Coordinates of C-alpha atoms and ligand atoms in Angstrom, one line a residue:
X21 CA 1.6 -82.4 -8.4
X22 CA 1.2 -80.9 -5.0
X23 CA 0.8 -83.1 -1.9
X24 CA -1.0 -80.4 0.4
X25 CA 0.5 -78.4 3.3
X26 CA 4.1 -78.7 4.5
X27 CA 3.6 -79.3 8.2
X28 CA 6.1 -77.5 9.1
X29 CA 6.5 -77.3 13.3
X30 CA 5.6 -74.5 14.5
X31 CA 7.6 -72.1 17.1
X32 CA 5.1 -73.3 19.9
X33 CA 5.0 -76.7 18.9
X34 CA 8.9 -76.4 18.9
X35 CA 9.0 -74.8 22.2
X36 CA 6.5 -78.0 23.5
X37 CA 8.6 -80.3 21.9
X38 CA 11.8 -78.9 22.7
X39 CA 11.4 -78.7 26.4
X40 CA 10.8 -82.8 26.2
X41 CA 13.8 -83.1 24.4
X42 CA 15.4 -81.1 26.4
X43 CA 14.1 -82.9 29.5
X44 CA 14.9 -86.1 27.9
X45 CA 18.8 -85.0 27.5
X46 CA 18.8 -84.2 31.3
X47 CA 17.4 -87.4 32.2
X48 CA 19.8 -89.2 30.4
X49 CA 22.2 -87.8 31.9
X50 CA 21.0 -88.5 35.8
X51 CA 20.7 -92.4 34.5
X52 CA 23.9 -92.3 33.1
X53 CA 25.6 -94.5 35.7
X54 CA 23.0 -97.2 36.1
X55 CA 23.2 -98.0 32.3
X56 CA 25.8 -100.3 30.6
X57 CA 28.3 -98.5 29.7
X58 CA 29.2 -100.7 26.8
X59 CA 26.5 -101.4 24.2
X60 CA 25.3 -104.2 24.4
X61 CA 23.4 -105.2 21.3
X62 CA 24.2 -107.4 18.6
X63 CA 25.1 -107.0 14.8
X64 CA 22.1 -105.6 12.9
X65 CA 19.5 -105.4 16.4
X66 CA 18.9 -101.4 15.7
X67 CA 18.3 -101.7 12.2
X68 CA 16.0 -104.9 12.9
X69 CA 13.8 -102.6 15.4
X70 CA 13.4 -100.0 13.0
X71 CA 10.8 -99.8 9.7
X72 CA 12.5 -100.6 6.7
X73 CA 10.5 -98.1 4.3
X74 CA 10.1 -94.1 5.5
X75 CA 6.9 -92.8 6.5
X76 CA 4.3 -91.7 3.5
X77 CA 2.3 -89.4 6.4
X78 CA 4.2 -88.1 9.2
X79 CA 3.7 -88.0 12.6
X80 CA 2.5 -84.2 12.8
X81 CA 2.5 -82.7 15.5
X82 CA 3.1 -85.6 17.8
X83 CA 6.8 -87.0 18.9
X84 CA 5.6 -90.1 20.6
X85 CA 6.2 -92.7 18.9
X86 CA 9.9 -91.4 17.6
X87 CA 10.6 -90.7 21.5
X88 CA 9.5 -94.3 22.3
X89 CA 11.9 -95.6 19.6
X90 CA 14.6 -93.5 20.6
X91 CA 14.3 -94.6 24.4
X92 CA 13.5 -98.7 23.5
X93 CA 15.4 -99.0 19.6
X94 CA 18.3 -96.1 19.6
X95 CA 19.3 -96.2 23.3
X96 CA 20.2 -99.7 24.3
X97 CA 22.3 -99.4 20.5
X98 CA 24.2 -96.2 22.2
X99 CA 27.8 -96.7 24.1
X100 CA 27.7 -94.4 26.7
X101 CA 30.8 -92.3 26.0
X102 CA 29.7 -89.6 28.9
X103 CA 29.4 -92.5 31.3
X104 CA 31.9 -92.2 34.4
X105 CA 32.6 -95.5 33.6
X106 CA 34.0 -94.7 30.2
X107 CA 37.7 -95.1 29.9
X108 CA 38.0 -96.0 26.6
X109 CA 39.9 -94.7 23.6
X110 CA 40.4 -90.8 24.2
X111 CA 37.1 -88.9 25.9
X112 CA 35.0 -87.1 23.9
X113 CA 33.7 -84.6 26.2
X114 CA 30.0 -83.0 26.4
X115 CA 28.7 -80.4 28.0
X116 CA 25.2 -78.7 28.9
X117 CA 26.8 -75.2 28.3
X118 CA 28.1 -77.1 24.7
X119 CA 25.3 -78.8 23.9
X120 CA 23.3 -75.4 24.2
X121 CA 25.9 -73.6 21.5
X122 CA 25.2 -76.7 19.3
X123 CA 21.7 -75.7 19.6
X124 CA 22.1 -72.2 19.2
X125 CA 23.7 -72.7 16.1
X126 CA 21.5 -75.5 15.0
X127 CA 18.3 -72.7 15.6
X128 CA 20.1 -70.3 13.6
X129 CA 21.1 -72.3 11.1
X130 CA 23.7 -70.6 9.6
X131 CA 26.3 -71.5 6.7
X132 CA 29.3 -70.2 7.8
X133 CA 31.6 -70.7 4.5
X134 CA 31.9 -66.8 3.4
X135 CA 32.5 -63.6 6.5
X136 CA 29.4 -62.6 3.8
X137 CA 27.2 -65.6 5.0
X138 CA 27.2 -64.3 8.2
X139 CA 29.6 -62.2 9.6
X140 CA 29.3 -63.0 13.2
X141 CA 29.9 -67.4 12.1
X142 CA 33.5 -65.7 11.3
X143 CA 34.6 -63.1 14.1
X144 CA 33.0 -64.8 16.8
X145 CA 35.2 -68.1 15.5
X146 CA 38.1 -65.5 15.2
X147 CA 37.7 -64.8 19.0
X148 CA 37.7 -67.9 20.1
X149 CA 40.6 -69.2 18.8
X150 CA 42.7 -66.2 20.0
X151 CA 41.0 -66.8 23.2
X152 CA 42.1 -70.1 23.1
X153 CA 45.5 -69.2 22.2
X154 CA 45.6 -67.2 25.8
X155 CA 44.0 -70.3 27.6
X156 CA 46.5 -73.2 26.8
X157 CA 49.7 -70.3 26.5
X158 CA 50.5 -70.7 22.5
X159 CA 52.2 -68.3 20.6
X160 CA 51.3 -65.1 19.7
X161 CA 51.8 -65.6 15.9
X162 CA 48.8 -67.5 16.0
X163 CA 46.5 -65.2 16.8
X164 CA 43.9 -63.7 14.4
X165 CA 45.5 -60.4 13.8
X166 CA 49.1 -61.3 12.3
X167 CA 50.1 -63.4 9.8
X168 CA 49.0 -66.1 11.1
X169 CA 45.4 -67.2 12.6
X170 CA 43.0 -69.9 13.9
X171 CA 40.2 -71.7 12.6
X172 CA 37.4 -74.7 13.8
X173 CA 38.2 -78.3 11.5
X174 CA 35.9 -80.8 12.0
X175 CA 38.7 -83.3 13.2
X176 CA 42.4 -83.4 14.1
X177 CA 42.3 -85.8 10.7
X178 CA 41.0 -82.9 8.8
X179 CA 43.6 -80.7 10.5
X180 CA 46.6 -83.3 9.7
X181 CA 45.6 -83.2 5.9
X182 CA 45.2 -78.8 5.6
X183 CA 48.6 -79.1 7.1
X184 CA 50.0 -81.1 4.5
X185 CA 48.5 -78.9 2.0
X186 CA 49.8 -75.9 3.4
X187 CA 53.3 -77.7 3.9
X188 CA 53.2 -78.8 0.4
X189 CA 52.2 -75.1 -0.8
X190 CA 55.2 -74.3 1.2
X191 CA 57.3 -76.9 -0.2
X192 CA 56.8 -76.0 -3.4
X193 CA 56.9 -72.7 -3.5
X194 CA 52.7 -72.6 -4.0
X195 CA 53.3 -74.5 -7.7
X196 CA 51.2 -78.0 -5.8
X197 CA 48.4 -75.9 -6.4
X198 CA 49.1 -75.7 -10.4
X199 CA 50.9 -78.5 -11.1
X200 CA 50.3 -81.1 -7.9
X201 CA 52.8 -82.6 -6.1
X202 CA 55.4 -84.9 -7.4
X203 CA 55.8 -88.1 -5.3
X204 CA 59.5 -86.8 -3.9
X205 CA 57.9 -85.0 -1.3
X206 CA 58.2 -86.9 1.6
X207 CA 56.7 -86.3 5.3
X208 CA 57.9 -88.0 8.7
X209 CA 56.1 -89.1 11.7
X210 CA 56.9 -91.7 13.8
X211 CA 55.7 -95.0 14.6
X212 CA 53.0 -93.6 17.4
X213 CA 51.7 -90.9 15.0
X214 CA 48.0 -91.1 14.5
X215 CA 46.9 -92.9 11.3
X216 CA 45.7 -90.0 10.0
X217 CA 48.9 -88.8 8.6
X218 CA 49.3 -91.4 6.4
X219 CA 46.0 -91.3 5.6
X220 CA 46.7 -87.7 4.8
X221 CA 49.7 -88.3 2.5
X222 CA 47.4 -90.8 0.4
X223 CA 44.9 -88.4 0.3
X224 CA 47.6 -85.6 -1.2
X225 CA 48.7 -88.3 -4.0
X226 CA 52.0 -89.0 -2.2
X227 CA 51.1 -92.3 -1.1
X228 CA 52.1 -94.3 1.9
X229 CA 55.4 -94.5 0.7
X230 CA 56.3 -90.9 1.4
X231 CA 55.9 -91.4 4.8
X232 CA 59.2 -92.3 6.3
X233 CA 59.1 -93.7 10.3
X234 CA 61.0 -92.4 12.3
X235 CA 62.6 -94.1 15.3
X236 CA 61.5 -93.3 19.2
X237 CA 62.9 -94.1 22.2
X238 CA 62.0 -97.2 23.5
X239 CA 61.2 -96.1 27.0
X240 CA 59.5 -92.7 26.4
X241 CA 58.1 -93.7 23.2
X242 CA 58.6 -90.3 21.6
X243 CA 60.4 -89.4 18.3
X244 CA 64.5 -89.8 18.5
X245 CA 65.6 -86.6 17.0
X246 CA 68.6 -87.2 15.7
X247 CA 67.0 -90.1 13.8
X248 CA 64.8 -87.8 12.0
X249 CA 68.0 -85.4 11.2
X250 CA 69.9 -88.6 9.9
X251 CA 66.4 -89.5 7.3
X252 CA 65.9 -86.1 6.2
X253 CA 69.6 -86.0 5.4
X254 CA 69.3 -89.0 3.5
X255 CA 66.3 -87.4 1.6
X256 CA 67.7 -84.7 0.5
X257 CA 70.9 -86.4 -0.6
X258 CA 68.8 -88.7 -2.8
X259 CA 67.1 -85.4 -4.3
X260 CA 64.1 -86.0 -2.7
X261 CA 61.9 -82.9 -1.1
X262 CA 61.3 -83.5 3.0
X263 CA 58.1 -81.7 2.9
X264 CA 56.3 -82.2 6.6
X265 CA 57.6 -83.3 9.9
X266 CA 54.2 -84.5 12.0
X267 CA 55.0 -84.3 15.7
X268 CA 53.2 -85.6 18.6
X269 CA 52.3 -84.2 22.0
X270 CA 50.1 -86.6 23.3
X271 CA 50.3 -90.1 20.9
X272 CA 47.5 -91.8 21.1
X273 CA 48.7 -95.1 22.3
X274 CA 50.4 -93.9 25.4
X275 CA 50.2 -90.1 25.7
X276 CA 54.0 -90.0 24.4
X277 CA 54.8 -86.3 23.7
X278 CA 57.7 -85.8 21.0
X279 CA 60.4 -83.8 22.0
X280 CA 58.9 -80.4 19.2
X281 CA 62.3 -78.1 20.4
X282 CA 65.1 -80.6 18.8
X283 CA 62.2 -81.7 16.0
X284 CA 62.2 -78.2 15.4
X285 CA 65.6 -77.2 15.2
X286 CA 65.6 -79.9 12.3
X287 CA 63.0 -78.6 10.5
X288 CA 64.4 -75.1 10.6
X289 CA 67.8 -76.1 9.3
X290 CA 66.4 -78.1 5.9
X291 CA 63.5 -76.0 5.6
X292 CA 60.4 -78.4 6.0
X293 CA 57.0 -77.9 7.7
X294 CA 56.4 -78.5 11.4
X295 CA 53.0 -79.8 11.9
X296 CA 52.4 -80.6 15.9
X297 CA 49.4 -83.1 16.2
X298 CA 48.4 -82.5 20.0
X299 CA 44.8 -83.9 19.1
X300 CA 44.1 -85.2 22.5
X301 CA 46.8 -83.5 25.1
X302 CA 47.1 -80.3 23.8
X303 CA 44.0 -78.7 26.0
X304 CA 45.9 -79.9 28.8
X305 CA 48.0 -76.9 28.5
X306 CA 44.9 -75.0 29.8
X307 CA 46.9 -75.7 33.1
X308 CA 50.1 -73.7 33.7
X309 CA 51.5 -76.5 35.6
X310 CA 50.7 -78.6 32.3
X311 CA 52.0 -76.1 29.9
X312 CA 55.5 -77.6 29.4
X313 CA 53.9 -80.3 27.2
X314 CA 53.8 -77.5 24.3
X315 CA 57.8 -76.4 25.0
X316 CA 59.1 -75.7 21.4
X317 CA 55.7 -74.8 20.1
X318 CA 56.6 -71.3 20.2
X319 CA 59.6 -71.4 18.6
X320 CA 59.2 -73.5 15.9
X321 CA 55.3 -75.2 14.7
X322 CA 54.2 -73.7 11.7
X323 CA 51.2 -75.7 12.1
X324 CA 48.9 -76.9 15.0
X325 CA 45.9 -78.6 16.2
X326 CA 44.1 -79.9 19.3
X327 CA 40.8 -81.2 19.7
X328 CA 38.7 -79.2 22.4
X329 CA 36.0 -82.2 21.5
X330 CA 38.2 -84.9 23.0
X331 CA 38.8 -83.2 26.7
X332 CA 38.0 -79.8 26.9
X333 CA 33.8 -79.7 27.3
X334 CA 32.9 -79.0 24.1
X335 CA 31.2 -81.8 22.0
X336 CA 32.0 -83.6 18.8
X337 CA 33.3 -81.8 16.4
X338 CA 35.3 -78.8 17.0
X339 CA 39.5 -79.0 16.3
X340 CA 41.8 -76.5 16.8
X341 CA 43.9 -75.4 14.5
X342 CA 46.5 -72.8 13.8
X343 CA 49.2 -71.8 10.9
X344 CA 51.9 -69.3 12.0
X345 CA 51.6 -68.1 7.9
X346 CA 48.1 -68.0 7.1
X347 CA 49.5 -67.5 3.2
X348 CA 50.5 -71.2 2.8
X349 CA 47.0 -72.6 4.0
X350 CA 44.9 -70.4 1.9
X351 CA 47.3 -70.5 -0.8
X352 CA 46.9 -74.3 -1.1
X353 CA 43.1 -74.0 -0.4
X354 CA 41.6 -71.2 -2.0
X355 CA 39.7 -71.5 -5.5
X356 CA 37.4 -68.7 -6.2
X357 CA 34.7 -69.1 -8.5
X358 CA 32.3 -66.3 -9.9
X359 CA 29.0 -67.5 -8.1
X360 CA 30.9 -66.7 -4.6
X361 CA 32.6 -63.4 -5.4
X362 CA 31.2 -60.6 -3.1
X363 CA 32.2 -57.2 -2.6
X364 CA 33.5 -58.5 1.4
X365 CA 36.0 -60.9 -0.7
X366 CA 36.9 -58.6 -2.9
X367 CA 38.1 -55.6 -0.7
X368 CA 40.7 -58.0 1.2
X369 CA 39.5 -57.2 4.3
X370 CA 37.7 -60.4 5.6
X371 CA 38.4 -63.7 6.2
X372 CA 36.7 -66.5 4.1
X373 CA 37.0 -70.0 6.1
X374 CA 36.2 -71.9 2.7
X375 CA 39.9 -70.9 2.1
X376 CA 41.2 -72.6 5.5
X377 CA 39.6 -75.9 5.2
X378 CA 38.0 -79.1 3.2
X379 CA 34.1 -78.5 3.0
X380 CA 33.2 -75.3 1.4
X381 CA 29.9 -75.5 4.2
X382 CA 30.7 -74.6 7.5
X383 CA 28.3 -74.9 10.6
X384 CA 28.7 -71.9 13.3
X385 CA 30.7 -74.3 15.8
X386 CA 32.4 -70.9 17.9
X387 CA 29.0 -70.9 19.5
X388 CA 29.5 -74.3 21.6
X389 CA 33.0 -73.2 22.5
X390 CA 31.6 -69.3 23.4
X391 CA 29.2 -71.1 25.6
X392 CA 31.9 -73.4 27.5
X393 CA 34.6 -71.1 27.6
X394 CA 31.8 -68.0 28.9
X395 CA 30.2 -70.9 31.7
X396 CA 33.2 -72.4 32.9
X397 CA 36.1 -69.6 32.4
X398 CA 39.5 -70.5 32.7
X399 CA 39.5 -71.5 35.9
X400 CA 36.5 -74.3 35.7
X401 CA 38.2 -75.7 32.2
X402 CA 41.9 -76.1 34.3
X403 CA 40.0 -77.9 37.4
X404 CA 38.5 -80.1 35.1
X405 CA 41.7 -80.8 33.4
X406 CA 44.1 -81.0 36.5
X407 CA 41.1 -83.6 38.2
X408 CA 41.3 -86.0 35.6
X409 CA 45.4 -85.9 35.6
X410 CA 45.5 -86.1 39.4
X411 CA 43.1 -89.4 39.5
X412 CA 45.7 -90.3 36.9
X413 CA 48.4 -90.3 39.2
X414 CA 46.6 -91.8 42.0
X415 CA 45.8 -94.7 39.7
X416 CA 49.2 -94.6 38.8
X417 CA 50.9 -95.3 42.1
X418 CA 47.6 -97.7 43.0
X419 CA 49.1 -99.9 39.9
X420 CA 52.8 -99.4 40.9
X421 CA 52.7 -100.8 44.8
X422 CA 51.1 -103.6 43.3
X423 CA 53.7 -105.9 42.2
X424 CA 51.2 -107.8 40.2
X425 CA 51.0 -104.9 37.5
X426 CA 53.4 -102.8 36.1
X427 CA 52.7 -99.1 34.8
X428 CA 54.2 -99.6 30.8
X429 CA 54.4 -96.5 29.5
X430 CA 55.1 -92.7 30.8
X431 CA 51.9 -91.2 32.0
X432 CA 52.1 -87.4 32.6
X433 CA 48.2 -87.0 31.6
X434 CA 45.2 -88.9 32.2
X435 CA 46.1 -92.0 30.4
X436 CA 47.7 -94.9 32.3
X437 CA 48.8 -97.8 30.6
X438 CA 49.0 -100.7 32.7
X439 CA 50.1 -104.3 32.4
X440 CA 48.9 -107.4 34.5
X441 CA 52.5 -109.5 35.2
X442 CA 50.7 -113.0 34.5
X443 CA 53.8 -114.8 36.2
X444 CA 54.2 -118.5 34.5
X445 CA 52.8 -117.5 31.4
X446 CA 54.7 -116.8 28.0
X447 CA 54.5 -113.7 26.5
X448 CA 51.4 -114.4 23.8
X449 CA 49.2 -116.2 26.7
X450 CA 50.1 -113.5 29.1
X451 CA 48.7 -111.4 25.9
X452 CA 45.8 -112.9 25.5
X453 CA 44.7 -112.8 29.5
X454 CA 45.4 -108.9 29.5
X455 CA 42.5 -109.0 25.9
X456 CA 40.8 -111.6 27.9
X457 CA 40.2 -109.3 31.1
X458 CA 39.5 -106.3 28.8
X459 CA 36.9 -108.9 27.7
X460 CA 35.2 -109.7 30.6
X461 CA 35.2 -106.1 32.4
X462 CA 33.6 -104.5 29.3
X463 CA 30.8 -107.3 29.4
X464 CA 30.2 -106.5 32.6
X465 CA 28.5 -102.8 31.4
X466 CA 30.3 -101.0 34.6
X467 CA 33.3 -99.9 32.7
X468 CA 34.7 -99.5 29.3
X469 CA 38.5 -100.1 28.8
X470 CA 40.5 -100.6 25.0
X471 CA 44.2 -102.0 24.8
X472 CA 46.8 -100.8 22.8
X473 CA 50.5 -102.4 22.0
X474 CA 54.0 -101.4 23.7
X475 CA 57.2 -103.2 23.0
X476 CA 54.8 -105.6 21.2
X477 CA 52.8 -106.6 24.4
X478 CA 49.7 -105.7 25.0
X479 CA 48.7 -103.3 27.3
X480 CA 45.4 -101.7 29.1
X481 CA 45.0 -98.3 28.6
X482 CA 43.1 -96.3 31.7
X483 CA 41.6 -93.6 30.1
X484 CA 40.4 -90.7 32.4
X485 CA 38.6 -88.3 31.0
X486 CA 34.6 -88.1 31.5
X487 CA 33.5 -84.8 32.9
X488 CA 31.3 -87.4 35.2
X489 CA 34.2 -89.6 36.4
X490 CA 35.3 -88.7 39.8
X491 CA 38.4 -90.8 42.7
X492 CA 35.3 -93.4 43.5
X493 CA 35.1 -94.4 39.3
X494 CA 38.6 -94.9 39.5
X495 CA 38.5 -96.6 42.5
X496 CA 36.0 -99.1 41.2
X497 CA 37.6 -99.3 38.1
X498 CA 41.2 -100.6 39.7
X499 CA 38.8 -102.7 41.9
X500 CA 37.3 -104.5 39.3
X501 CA 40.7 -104.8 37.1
X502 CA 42.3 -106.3 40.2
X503 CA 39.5 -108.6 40.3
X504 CA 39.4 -109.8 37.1
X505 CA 42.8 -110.4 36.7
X506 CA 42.3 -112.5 40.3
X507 CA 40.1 -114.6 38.4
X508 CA 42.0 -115.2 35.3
X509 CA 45.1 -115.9 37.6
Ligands
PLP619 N1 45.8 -87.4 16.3 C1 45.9 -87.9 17.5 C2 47.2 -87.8 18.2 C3 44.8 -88.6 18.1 O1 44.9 -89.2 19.3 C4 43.6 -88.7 17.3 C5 42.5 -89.5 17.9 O2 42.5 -90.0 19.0 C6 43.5 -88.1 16.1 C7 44.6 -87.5 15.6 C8 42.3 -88.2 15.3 O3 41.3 -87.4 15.9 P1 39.9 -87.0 15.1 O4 39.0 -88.0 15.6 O5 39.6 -85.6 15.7 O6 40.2 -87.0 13.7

C-alpha cells in the first residue's frame, strides 16, 4: 500500500525556492509596463499548453520546469490587472507589503474559524477593523468593543448576502433562523445596485421578485428618496415586510453615491435594515477631504462593507464589513454543533467568526492588511487615494474642453465616464463606435478600458486606480482614446 517517502520540501529547499519566487514576483513587476495589458490568448490556448493527466512522479526538488510553464503557458493567459495601463472594471489593488501578509499567513497556515483555532487569526482581525474604522472616519458603534463590530468577508457579495441575513434576523424578530423567511420580505436597491443583491435575495429564498427598484435621479444617478418612502409605503400597505434597503456609495457603473441621510431617515421610520454597499469608494474616505461620501453613515447604516481589495493596497480578498448590532448577524449565523464546542465558546468571552460569515474556514487575512496599514500608515494610504482622484479630475477637464466628448456621469472619484459625440451618427451607430474604439484600444495591449450604459447609451468608463498608474498613463491613455476615436471618425 505505501508509495515510499512523502517529499515533502524542506525549510532550505523552501528558503531556495522561495527567494526565486520571490525574485520572480519582483520581476514581474519591473516588466509590467512592457507586457499587454490585455490577454491576449485565445479560447482554450492555456489549457492546450498544459498536460492533460497529473504527474505520477514529481518534480522533487527542482521548480524548473513549473517556472518555465508559468513564464511561457500561465503568463501570456494573465490580464495584467497591476499594469498602469489597467483602467478596467474597478482596481484590484496589490501590494509588496500585502503580498507579504498573504505569505505570512499562507506559512502559518492557520484556520481562523474559532478565537480557539488561534487566537491571534481573531484579535489581530479585531484590530484591524477598528483601525480601519479610525482611517476612513466611521462610526464608533462599529468598533470591536460595543455592540457592534468588524469582521474580513471574502467579497462585498459575501458581505451583501450576511447583511440580508442579519436584516432578515432583524425582520423577523430572529424566527428566519427557525422557520425561514416567507417570501413578503422585500429588500430595495436601485437600478445601479451591484448584482449581488439580487443575487443575495435569491440566495435567501426570496427570489428576484422581492427586490423592488427604486427610481434615481437621472442626472446623479443615485437613489430618489422619496421614491423609496412611496414603495416601502406601498409594501407595508399590501401587508408585505420591507426587510433591507441596499444603498450605494460608489455604484459601480458610474461611482453614483446614494444619498444614505434621507435613505436613512426612511428606514428608521418603518423599521427596515440599512445595508450601505460602498464596495469600491468606501476606502476613499481614508481622505478627510473625501470623507463626505459616507455622510449619514453614522447616523443611520446598520450594516456596511467596503472592499480594501479593490483600492486600498491590499490584495484579493479582504471586505470590510461592519453591523452596528453584532446580535442580528450572529443570530442569523450561528449553529453550534458539539464537535466545535470549547471551553473559549462557552465562557462568552470570545469572538467566533464562524458566527459572522458564510464558510465556517477562515484564512488569517488581518495579516495582509497589518502589513499595508503598518508600511504605508495613514498618510501613504490617503496619497495613494487622493493621486488617483486628482488624475481623475485632470482627465476630467482634458475630456470636457474637448467638445468632441462629453463627461456622462458625475465623477467625484477616480472613475470618469466619458462619451465620444460621433456627430452624424444615430444613437445605436454612435453606440457601436464608442464598443468599437473600446475594441480597438484593448487590442492594442497598452490599455485596458470596459464600457458601461447611462441613459441607455453606452459610455467609456476611465478607471484610475493601479498603484503603478501615474499623470503620464493618463496622459497616454486620453492620447490614444482621442486617437482612436480620430480614426473611427
Ligand atoms: N458592490 C459594488 C458596489 C461593486 O462595485 C462590486 C464590484 O465591483 C461589488 C459589490 C462586488 O464586489 P466583490 O467582487 O467584492 O464581490
Amino acid at each position: 500500500m505505501s508509495s515510499g517517502p512523502v517529499p515533502h520540501m524542506s525549510p532550505d529547499e523552501f528558503r531556495e525556492h522561495g527567494r526565486r519566487v520571490v525574485d520572480w514576483i519582483a520581476t514581474y513587476w519591473e516588466r509590467l509596463p512592457t507586457l499587454p495589458v490585455l490577454s491576449q490568448v485565445s479560447p482554450g490556448q492555456v489549457r492546450a499548453g498544459l498536460p492533460g493527466t497529473p504527474p505520477r512522479i514529481g518534480s522533487h526538488g527542482s521548480l524548473d520546469a513549473l517556472m518555465a510553464d508559468l513564464d511561457e503557458v500561465v503568463l501570456p493567459g494573465i490580464t495584467h490587472w497591476q499594469h498602469p495601463g489597467f483602467m478596467a472594471y474597478f482596481p484590484a489593488n496589490a501590494s509588496g507589503p500585502s503580498v507579504l501578509g498573504d505569505l505570512l499567513s499562507s506559512g502559518l497556515g492557520v484556520q481562523g474559524m474559532l478565537w480557539a483555532t488561534s487566537p491571534a487569526c481573531t484579535e489581530l482581525e479585531q484590530v484591524m477593523l477598528d483601525w480601519l474604522v479610525d482611517l476612513l472616519g466611521l462610526p464608533a458603534a462599529f468598533r470591536n468593543d460595543g455592540a457592534g463590530g468588524g469582521v474580513i468577508q471574502d467579497s462585498s457579495s459575501g458581505a451583501n448576502f450576511v447583511a440580508l441575513q442579519a436584516a432578515l434576523h432583524h425582520a423577523t424578530d430572529g424566527t428566519s433562523v427557525t422557520d425561514g423567511v416567507s417570501g413578503s420580505h422585500i429588500v430595495y436597491a436601485s437600478s445601479q445596485t451591484h448584482s449581488s443583491v439580487e443575487k443575495a435575495a435569491r440566495m435567501a429564498g426570496l427570489g428576484s421578485r422581492a427586490v423592488r427598484t427604486v427610481n434615481v435621479d437621472p442626472a446623479t444617478l443615485a437613489m430618489v428618496p422619496a421614491h423609496l418612502a412611496e414603495l416601502v409605503a406601498a409594501d407595508r400597505a399590501a401587508g408585505l415586510v420591507p426587510a433591507m434597503v441596499a444603498a450605494t456609495i460608489g455604484s459601480t457603473s458610474t461611482t453614483a453615491i446614494d444619498p444614505v441621510a434621507e435613505i436613512g431617515a426612511v428606514c428608521r421610520q418603518h423599521g427596515v435594515w440599512l445595508h450601505i454597499d460602498a464596495a469600491f469608494a468606501g476606502v476613499a474616505a481614508v481622505s478627510p477631504a473625501l470623507r463626505w461620501i459616507n455622510d449619514g453613515v453614522a447616523d443611520y447604516a446598520d450594516s456596511y462593507c467596503t472592499d480594501a481589495h479593490k483600492w486600498l493596497l491590499t490584495n484579493f480578498d479582504a471586505t470590510a464589513f461592519w453591523v452596528r448590532d453584532r446580535r442580528h448577524l450572529t443570530g442569523a449565523l450561528s449553529i453550534l454543533p458539539e464537535y466545535l464546542r470549547n471551553q473559549a465558546s462557552d465562557s462568552g468571552t470570545v469572538v467566533d467568526y464562524r458566527d459572522w460569515q458564510i464558510e465556517l474556514g477562515r484564512r488569517f487575512r488581518a495579516l495582509k492588511l497589518w502589513m499595508v496599514i503598518g508600511w504605508y500608515g495613514a498618510d501613504g494610504l490617503r496619497a495613494h487615494i487622493e493621486g488617483h482622484v486628482a488624475l481623475a479630475q485632470e482627465l476630467a477637464g482634458w475630456v470636457e474642453a474637448d467638445d468632441r466628448f462629453e463627461v456622462v456621469a458625475p465623477h467625484p472619484l477616480s472613475l470618469v465616464c466619458l462619451r465620444p459625440r460621433w456627430p452624424g451618427h444615430e444613437d445605436e451607430e454612435a453606440d457601436g463606435l464608442t464598443m468599437s474604439v473600446i475594441e480597438s484600444l484593448n487590442r492594442s495591449g497598452k490599455v485596458f478600458l470596459t464600457h458601461t450604459k447611462v441613459a441607455g447609451r453606452a459610455v467609456i468608463r476611465v478607471a484610475i486606480g493601479a498603484p503603478a498608474t501615474t499623470h503620464e498613463h493618463v496622459q497616454d491613455v486620453w492620447n490614444l482614446i482621442r486617437a482612436e476615436v480620430a480614426a473611427h471618425s
